[in-house]
Short mmCIF file of C-alpha atoms and ligand atoms in Angstrom, two decimals:
data_model
loop_
_atom_site.label_atom_id
_atom_site.label_comp_id
_atom_site.label_asym_id
_atom_site.label_seq_id
_atom_site.Cartn_x
_atom_site.Cartn_y
_atom_site.Cartn_z
CA UNK H 1 95.44 157.95 -61.61
CA UNK H 2 94.64 155.69 -64.58
CA UNK H 3 95.20 157.15 -67.97
CA UNK H 4 92.76 154.64 -69.73
CA UNK H 5 90.38 152.45 -67.95
CA UNK H 6 88.26 149.69 -69.59
CA UNK H 7 85.58 148.45 -67.28
CA UNK H 8 83.48 145.31 -68.07
CA UNK H 9 83.50 146.20 -71.78
CA UNK H 10 81.32 143.98 -74.04
CA UNK H 11 80.84 144.45 -77.71
CA UNK H 12 78.36 142.50 -79.92
CA UNK H 13 78.06 142.75 -83.60
CA UNK H 14 74.50 141.50 -84.02
CA UNK H 15 74.33 138.32 -82.01
CA UNK H 16 78.12 137.76 -82.32
CA UNK H 17 80.05 138.60 -79.28
CA UNK H 18 83.45 140.06 -80.38
CA UNK H 19 84.61 141.46 -77.05
CA UNK H 20 83.71 139.91 -73.79
CA UNK H 21 83.82 141.59 -70.47
CA UNK H 22 87.15 143.08 -70.80
CA UNK H 23 88.87 144.98 -68.05
CA UNK H 24 92.16 146.95 -68.37
CA UNK H 25 93.66 149.83 -66.47
CA UNK H 26 96.62 151.57 -68.18
CA UNK H 27 98.82 153.73 -66.08
CA UNK H 28 99.92 157.32 -66.90
CA UNK H 29 102.64 156.99 -69.39
CA UNK H 30 102.41 153.30 -69.70
CA UNK H 31 102.96 151.37 -72.94
CA UNK H 32 100.40 148.58 -73.22
CA UNK H 33 100.41 146.31 -76.16
CA UNK H 34 97.23 144.24 -77.17
CA UNK H 35 98.66 141.04 -78.69
CA UNK H 36 96.75 138.13 -80.28
CA UNK H 37 96.02 136.22 -83.53
CA UNK H 38 94.14 137.86 -86.39
CA UNK H 39 90.47 138.24 -85.56
CA UNK H 40 90.82 138.15 -81.87
CA UNK H 41 89.31 141.51 -81.39
CA UNK H 42 92.41 143.95 -80.96
CA UNK H 43 91.35 146.45 -83.52
CA UNK H 44 87.81 146.39 -82.26
CA UNK H 45 88.97 147.25 -78.87
CA UNK H 46 91.19 150.09 -80.07
CA UNK H 47 88.31 151.38 -82.15
CA UNK H 48 86.18 151.41 -79.04
CA UNK H 49 88.67 153.24 -77.08
CA UNK H 50 88.96 155.91 -79.97
CA UNK H 51 85.23 156.30 -80.04
CA UNK H 52 84.77 154.85 -83.67
CA UNK H 53 82.60 152.05 -82.39
CA UNK H 54 79.73 152.15 -79.89
CA UNK H 55 80.16 149.49 -77.20
CA UNK H 56 77.43 147.21 -75.88
CA UNK H 57 78.08 147.28 -72.26
CA UNK H 58 80.52 148.71 -69.85
CA UNK H 59 82.57 151.96 -69.59
CA UNK H 60 85.48 153.71 -71.09
CA UNK H 61 87.51 156.19 -69.02
CA UNK H 62 90.35 158.39 -70.20
CA UNK H 63 92.27 160.64 -67.73
CA UNK H 64 89.56 159.97 -64.98
CA UNK H 65 86.67 161.06 -67.33
CA UNK H 66 83.92 158.72 -68.46
CA UNK H 67 84.18 159.03 -72.32
CA UNK H 68 82.11 156.08 -73.19
CA UNK H 69 79.85 158.17 -75.30
CA UNK H 70 82.10 161.08 -76.10
CA UNK H 71 82.96 162.02 -79.67
CA UNK H 72 86.47 160.88 -80.83
CA UNK H 73 87.66 164.43 -81.01
CA UNK H 74 86.73 164.92 -77.32
CA UNK H 75 88.77 162.02 -75.97
CA UNK H 76 92.29 163.26 -76.09
CA UNK H 77 93.49 160.42 -78.28
CA UNK H 78 95.50 160.28 -81.34
CA UNK H 79 95.26 157.07 -83.65
CA UNK H 80 97.85 155.72 -85.95
CA UNK H 81 96.72 153.10 -88.53
CA UNK H 82 98.47 150.34 -90.35
CA UNK H 83 97.30 151.89 -93.65
CA UNK H 84 98.80 155.40 -92.68
CA UNK H 85 95.44 157.01 -93.92
CA UNK H 86 97.23 160.04 -95.33
CA UNK H 87 95.57 162.55 -97.74
CA UNK H 88 97.26 161.85 -100.97
CA UNK H 89 96.66 165.28 -102.44
CA UNK H 90 98.15 167.19 -99.59
CA UNK H 91 101.84 167.64 -98.76
CA UNK H 92 103.16 166.31 -95.61
CA UNK H 93 102.86 169.68 -93.98
CA UNK H 94 99.14 169.84 -95.16
CA UNK H 95 98.63 166.31 -93.70
CA UNK H 96 100.20 167.30 -90.40
CA UNK H 97 98.25 170.54 -89.96
CA UNK H 98 94.86 169.70 -91.52
CA UNK H 99 93.03 168.94 -88.22
CA UNK H 100 94.71 171.85 -86.54
CA UNK H 101 93.47 174.23 -89.30
CA UNK H 102 89.96 172.83 -89.08
CA UNK H 103 90.12 173.37 -85.32
CA UNK H 104 90.92 177.05 -85.97
CA UNK H 105 94.27 176.95 -84.17
CA UNK H 106 96.46 180.14 -84.63
CA UNK H 107 99.03 179.68 -87.48
CA UNK H 108 101.99 180.47 -85.11
CA UNK H 109 101.09 177.60 -82.72
CA UNK H 110 100.56 175.31 -85.75
CA UNK H 111 103.96 176.09 -87.12
CA UNK H 112 105.52 175.46 -83.65
CA UNK H 113 103.89 172.17 -83.31
CA UNK H 114 104.84 171.02 -86.90
CA UNK H 115 108.41 172.09 -86.38
CA UNK H 116 108.53 170.12 -83.10
CA UNK H 117 106.96 166.96 -84.62
CA UNK H 118 109.07 167.14 -87.67
CA UNK H 119 112.13 167.38 -85.46
CA UNK H 120 111.26 164.52 -83.24
CA UNK H 121 110.52 162.30 -86.26
CA UNK H 122 113.38 163.38 -88.45
CA UNK H 123 110.99 164.44 -91.40
CA UNK H 124 111.95 168.00 -91.73
CA UNK H 125 113.24 167.48 -95.46
CA UNK H 126 109.94 165.85 -96.27
CA UNK H 127 107.49 168.62 -95.41
CA UNK H 128 106.77 169.84 -98.92
CA UNK H 129 106.35 166.26 -100.48
CA UNK H 130 103.30 164.43 -101.06
CA UNK H 131 102.72 161.00 -99.55
CA UNK H 132 103.11 159.34 -103.14
CA UNK H 133 106.67 160.43 -103.02
CA UNK H 134 107.49 158.85 -99.57
CA UNK H 135 108.60 155.42 -98.62
CA UNK H 136 106.32 153.22 -96.34
CA UNK H 137 108.50 154.10 -93.35
CA UNK H 138 108.42 157.82 -94.05
CA UNK H 139 104.62 157.72 -94.49
CA UNK H 140 104.30 155.92 -91.28
CA UNK H 141 106.46 158.66 -89.51
CA UNK H 142 104.08 161.24 -90.95
CA UNK H 143 101.02 159.27 -89.81
CA UNK H 144 102.60 159.36 -86.19
CA UNK H 145 103.32 163.09 -86.85
CA UNK H 146 99.75 163.70 -87.20
CA UNK H 147 98.92 162.41 -83.81
CA UNK H 148 101.97 164.16 -82.35
CA UNK H 149 100.84 167.73 -83.53
CA UNK H 150 97.62 167.11 -81.81
CA UNK H 151 99.31 166.99 -78.43
CA UNK H 152 97.07 164.16 -77.14
CA UNK H 153 97.26 162.33 -73.86
CA UNK H 154 96.95 158.83 -75.32
CA UNK H 155 98.36 157.36 -78.57
CA UNK H 156 96.58 154.40 -80.08
CA UNK H 157 98.46 152.47 -82.71
CA UNK H 158 96.93 149.76 -84.84
CA UNK H 159 99.67 147.51 -86.37
CA UNK H 160 101.57 150.64 -87.54
CA UNK H 161 104.45 148.55 -88.75
CA UNK H 162 102.74 145.67 -90.57
CA UNK H 163 103.04 147.10 -93.98
CA UNK H 164 106.85 147.66 -93.69
CA UNK H 165 109.58 145.15 -94.73
CA UNK H 166 111.40 143.25 -91.98
CA UNK H 167 114.29 145.60 -91.78
CA UNK H 168 112.27 148.86 -91.72
CA UNK H 169 109.92 147.23 -89.26
CA UNK H 170 112.84 146.60 -86.72
CA UNK H 171 114.16 150.24 -87.25
CA UNK H 172 110.80 151.95 -86.78
CA UNK H 173 110.08 149.71 -83.75
CA UNK H 174 113.19 151.05 -82.07
CA UNK H 175 112.11 154.57 -83.04
CA UNK H 176 108.61 154.04 -81.43
CA UNK H 177 110.43 152.91 -78.37
CA UNK H 178 112.61 156.08 -78.30
CA UNK H 179 109.57 158.24 -79.01
CA UNK H 180 107.76 156.81 -75.93
CA UNK H 181 110.85 157.34 -74.01
CA UNK H 182 110.93 160.96 -74.89
CA UNK H 183 107.33 161.83 -74.90
CA UNK H 184 106.31 159.53 -72.02
CA UNK H 185 102.69 159.40 -73.32
CA UNK H 186 100.36 156.56 -72.56
CA UNK H 187 100.36 154.29 -75.60
CA UNK H 188 98.13 151.39 -76.50
CA UNK H 189 99.54 149.46 -79.35
CA UNK H 190 97.82 146.60 -81.27
CA UNK H 191 99.99 143.95 -82.94
CA UNK H 192 99.98 140.28 -83.76
CA UNK H 193 103.86 140.27 -83.74
CA UNK H 194 105.08 138.82 -80.54
CA UNK H 195 108.58 140.61 -81.02
CA UNK H 196 106.96 144.04 -81.11
CA UNK H 197 105.04 143.19 -78.03
CA UNK H 198 107.95 141.78 -76.12
CA UNK H 199 110.23 144.69 -76.99
CA UNK H 200 107.80 147.64 -76.82
CA UNK H 201 105.49 146.87 -73.95
CA UNK H 202 105.47 147.66 -70.34
CA UNK H 203 102.66 145.19 -70.07
CA UNK H 204 101.26 143.00 -72.74
CA UNK H 205 97.53 142.01 -72.93
CA UNK H 206 97.28 138.67 -74.73
CA UNK H 207 93.84 138.24 -76.40
CA UNK H 208 92.04 135.19 -77.85
CA UNK H 209 88.44 135.23 -78.91
CA UNK H 210 87.56 138.71 -77.56
CA UNK H 211 88.82 137.69 -74.06
CA UNK H 212 92.05 138.74 -72.30
CA UNK H 213 94.13 135.67 -71.35
CA UNK H 214 96.88 137.36 -69.37
CA UNK H 215 97.82 141.02 -68.77
CA UNK H 216 101.30 141.24 -67.33
CA UNK H 217 104.94 142.32 -68.16
CA UNK H 218 106.57 140.87 -71.08
CA UNK H 219 108.99 138.66 -68.97
CA UNK H 220 106.20 137.46 -66.71
CA UNK H 221 104.21 136.42 -69.80
CA UNK H 222 107.30 134.76 -71.33
CA UNK H 223 108.44 132.98 -68.14
CA UNK H 224 105.11 132.34 -66.43
CA UNK H 225 102.30 132.05 -69.07
CA UNK H 226 98.99 131.74 -67.47
CA UNK H 227 97.65 129.04 -69.88
CA UNK H 228 98.43 126.78 -72.78
CA UNK H 229 97.32 129.36 -75.28
CA UNK H 230 99.65 132.09 -73.98
CA UNK H 231 102.50 129.52 -73.69
CA UNK H 232 102.19 128.45 -77.25
CA UNK H 233 101.59 132.03 -78.71
CA UNK H 234 104.67 133.71 -77.19
CA UNK H 235 108.08 132.38 -78.17
CA UNK H 236 109.47 131.37 -81.45
CA UNK H 237 109.88 128.53 -82.10
CA UNK H 238 106.96 127.74 -79.77
CA UNK H 239 107.33 126.27 -76.29
CA UNK H 240 107.72 122.47 -76.33
CA UNK H 241 104.80 120.51 -74.82
CA UNK H 242 105.23 117.17 -73.27
CA UNK H 243 102.17 115.27 -72.55
CA UNK H 244 102.16 113.07 -69.47
CA UNK H 245 101.08 112.77 -65.90
CA UNK H 246 102.21 113.91 -62.46
CA UNK H 247 103.01 111.13 -60.07
CA UNK H 248 104.55 110.51 -56.61
CA UNK H 249 102.13 112.99 -55.07
CA UNK H 250 103.15 115.56 -57.52
CA UNK H 251 106.88 115.24 -57.03
CA UNK H 252 107.64 113.90 -60.64
CA UNK H 253 106.39 114.07 -64.01
CA UNK H 254 106.02 110.79 -66.13
CA UNK H 255 106.84 111.28 -69.82
CA UNK H 256 106.82 107.96 -71.57
CA UNK H 257 109.19 105.76 -69.90
CA UNK H 258 111.18 108.76 -68.15
CA UNK H 259 110.21 110.03 -64.80
CA UNK H 260 111.25 113.66 -64.47
CA UNK H 261 111.94 115.07 -60.96
CA UNK H 262 109.71 118.15 -60.41
CA UNK H 263 111.22 119.22 -57.05
CA UNK H 264 112.57 122.49 -58.57
CA UNK H 265 109.35 123.49 -60.25
CA UNK H 266 108.67 127.07 -59.35
CA UNK H 267 104.82 127.14 -59.73
CA UNK H 268 101.94 126.13 -57.37
CA UNK H 269 101.01 122.84 -55.66
CA UNK H 270 101.42 120.11 -58.36
CA UNK H 271 99.44 117.22 -56.79
CA UNK H 272 98.81 114.03 -58.73
CA UNK H 273 97.11 114.53 -62.27
CA UNK H 274 96.38 111.91 -64.76
CA UNK H 275 96.70 114.42 -67.40
CA UNK H 276 99.30 117.14 -67.31
CA UNK H 277 101.37 119.06 -69.86
CA UNK H 278 104.97 119.98 -69.19
CA UNK H 279 105.97 123.17 -71.16
CA UNK H 280 109.71 123.75 -71.90
CA UNK H 281 111.16 126.36 -74.02
CA UNK H 282 113.68 125.56 -76.71
CA UNK H 283 116.50 127.35 -74.74
CA UNK H 284 115.70 125.36 -71.55
CA UNK H 285 116.62 122.02 -72.84
CA UNK H 286 120.11 120.62 -72.88
CA UNK H 287 121.34 117.94 -75.38
CA UNK H 288 123.98 115.53 -74.45
CA UNK H 289 125.38 112.58 -76.54
CA UNK H 290 126.06 110.57 -73.40
CA UNK H 291 123.49 109.64 -70.72
CA UNK H 292 123.75 112.42 -67.98
CA UNK H 293 123.47 111.92 -64.19
CA UNK H 294 119.78 111.55 -63.35
CA UNK H 295 116.91 110.77 -65.67
CA UNK H 296 117.06 112.11 -69.00
CA UNK H 297 114.88 111.78 -72.19
CA UNK H 298 116.17 109.69 -75.00
CA UNK H 299 115.72 111.47 -78.38
CA UNK H 300 116.84 111.38 -81.91
CA UNK H 301 117.96 114.34 -84.11
CA UNK H 302 115.80 114.96 -87.16
CA UNK H 303 116.91 118.31 -88.55
CA UNK H 304 119.55 120.82 -87.69
CA UNK H 305 118.79 124.40 -88.69
CA UNK H 306 121.65 126.78 -88.52
CA UNK H 307 120.34 130.30 -87.57
CA UNK H 308 123.55 132.19 -87.67
CA UNK H 309 124.07 133.19 -84.03
CA UNK H 310 122.78 129.72 -82.72
CA UNK H 311 121.27 126.59 -84.06
CA UNK H 312 117.85 124.77 -83.69
CA UNK H 313 117.78 121.08 -83.39
CA UNK H 314 114.49 119.51 -84.25
CA UNK H 315 114.26 116.13 -82.32
CA UNK H 316 111.88 113.17 -81.90
CA UNK H 317 111.29 111.87 -78.46
CA UNK H 318 108.72 109.30 -77.52
CA UNK H 319 106.71 110.12 -80.77
CA UNK H 320 106.66 113.90 -80.34
CA UNK H 321 108.59 116.61 -81.99
CA UNK H 322 110.84 118.95 -79.87
CA UNK H 323 112.83 121.98 -80.61
CA UNK H 324 116.10 122.81 -78.88
CA UNK H 325 118.23 125.94 -79.21
CA UNK H 326 121.88 125.06 -78.99
CA UNK H 327 125.18 126.97 -79.62
CA UNK H 328 126.48 126.58 -83.12
CA UNK H 329 129.23 124.28 -81.88
CA UNK H 330 126.52 121.97 -80.43
CA UNK H 331 125.12 121.17 -83.82
CA UNK H 332 124.56 117.42 -84.42
CA UNK H 333 123.93 115.41 -87.56
CA UNK H 334 120.31 113.98 -88.45
CA UNK H 335 119.99 110.56 -86.82
CA UNK H 336 122.22 111.28 -83.88
CA UNK H 337 120.96 109.68 -80.50
CA UNK H 338 121.03 111.96 -77.70
CA UNK H 339 119.75 112.57 -74.19
CA UNK H 340 117.73 115.60 -73.21
CA UNK H 341 117.87 117.33 -69.80
CA UNK H 342 115.03 119.76 -68.75
CA UNK H 343 115.53 123.14 -66.71
CA UNK H 344 112.59 122.37 -64.46
CA UNK H 345 112.79 125.71 -62.57
CA UNK H 346 112.21 127.42 -65.89
CA UNK H 347 109.47 125.05 -67.10
CA UNK H 348 105.69 125.61 -67.02
CA UNK H 349 103.21 122.84 -66.06
CA UNK H 350 99.65 122.79 -67.15
CA UNK H 351 96.63 120.88 -66.29
CA UNK H 352 95.57 119.20 -69.52
CA UNK H 353 91.86 119.57 -68.84
CA UNK H 354 91.54 123.26 -67.73
CA UNK H 355 94.72 124.21 -69.75
CA UNK H 356 95.59 126.54 -66.89
CA UNK H 357 99.23 126.86 -65.44
CA UNK H 358 99.71 124.76 -62.37
P1 LIG M 401 91.92 141.81 -84.98
O1 LIG M 401 92.14 143.26 -85.07
O2 LIG M 401 92.40 141.31 -83.65
O3 LIG M 401 92.46 141.01 -86.09
P2 LIG M 401 89.25 142.55 -85.29
O4 LIG M 401 88.88 143.45 -84.11
O5 LIG M 401 89.26 143.26 -86.50
O6 LIG M 401 90.28 141.62 -85.04
O7 LIG M 401 87.91 141.59 -85.48
C1 LIG M 401 87.50 140.85 -84.33
C2 LIG M 401 86.19 140.11 -84.90
O8 LIG M 401 85.09 140.82 -85.12
C3 LIG M 401 86.58 139.19 -86.08
O9 LIG M 401 85.98 138.02 -86.09
C4 LIG M 401 85.83 140.07 -87.06
O10 LIG M 401 85.24 139.18 -88.19
C5 LIG M 401 84.60 140.68 -86.33
N1 LIG M 401 84.19 141.85 -86.90
C6 LIG M 401 85.02 143.08 -87.00
N2 LIG M 401 84.22 144.01 -87.44
C7 LIG M 401 82.87 143.58 -87.74
C8 LIG M 401 81.66 144.26 -87.93
N3 LIG M 401 81.49 145.46 -88.49
N4 LIG M 401 80.67 143.35 -88.13
C9 LIG M 401 80.64 141.99 -87.67
N5 LIG M 401 81.80 141.51 -87.25
C10 LIG M 401 82.89 142.22 -87.21
MG1 LIG M 402 93.21 144.30 -86.66
#
């Protein structure tokens, strides 16, 4: 059984198409992250699931029920917003119980649910405070608590951590992961932050321009990006892209004067293509000060960025800029002449015209 199914969903605002023929099936208990740059339609899709926007075409199913035209309150979803959306004049307890009181739930049941949510989110000492007297992290816990007390099937999160500072963001990220581990509810979580997506998701849907580019497990997306956009969007610093062509019947990649052996490439049939792009992550390039055995790419160090645990070398090779992650002891001064080796089994090859992975 699917917990959430989106079938051929299209949404137009006037004559602008914001979501285009989307399909997603979310399994019971699965954590799916919608990831993409600002304006790609993530919040719009979440609002469609929540019933806050009418869709133009397609269907939305939750727990095997067609809810396409159901009211938000009938969908069994709880939504958590970036802005918290708490009532400022009510205490935390008042905020948690408001919806339940409106629904005329018996007081003992309300008390039980508040006690459980407060325990799970560690907000017992805050119940009698008003939102104004809470930190951002505490407010977001209360906002999550409001979805929790409703005992919903599906949690929808819209950038819940974006208003928090970096340290709090990483703490609350771990808490959300723990919460999912404990509750095992289905969660659909929107973010533009690739670290949140990679760490939280069972599967990530990478979106661009209202279209899902790839829907897969985080490691699959990181290791085998479906196209150039996904490859460039995930990973920091970004994957290095070497423009060239494939030669020798697809057995080698010609980059400038260097011919790189592709026999270890783990993708599909390479063939000969006059415009191809070889994508290599910064941690999949080795730097050596002496020419290695076999072909290597000559390069020059431009900048050495020390990051604490490791170091990033920014290099110039055949007119393009490359980044390479090296151990701290592998640091090199600007101007150093080096040779680069590529880990081809971990590389991605793209057709430059279609931008699709080969
Ligand atoms: P994201 O959450 O990924 O940053 P949104 O879903 O908020 O993006 O917006 C997607 C696109 O839809 C944007 O280009 C935005 O300008 C447009 N959009 C959102 N709401 C409306 C609206 N009510 N009317 C017209 N266009 C809208
Ligand atoms: Mg948004």
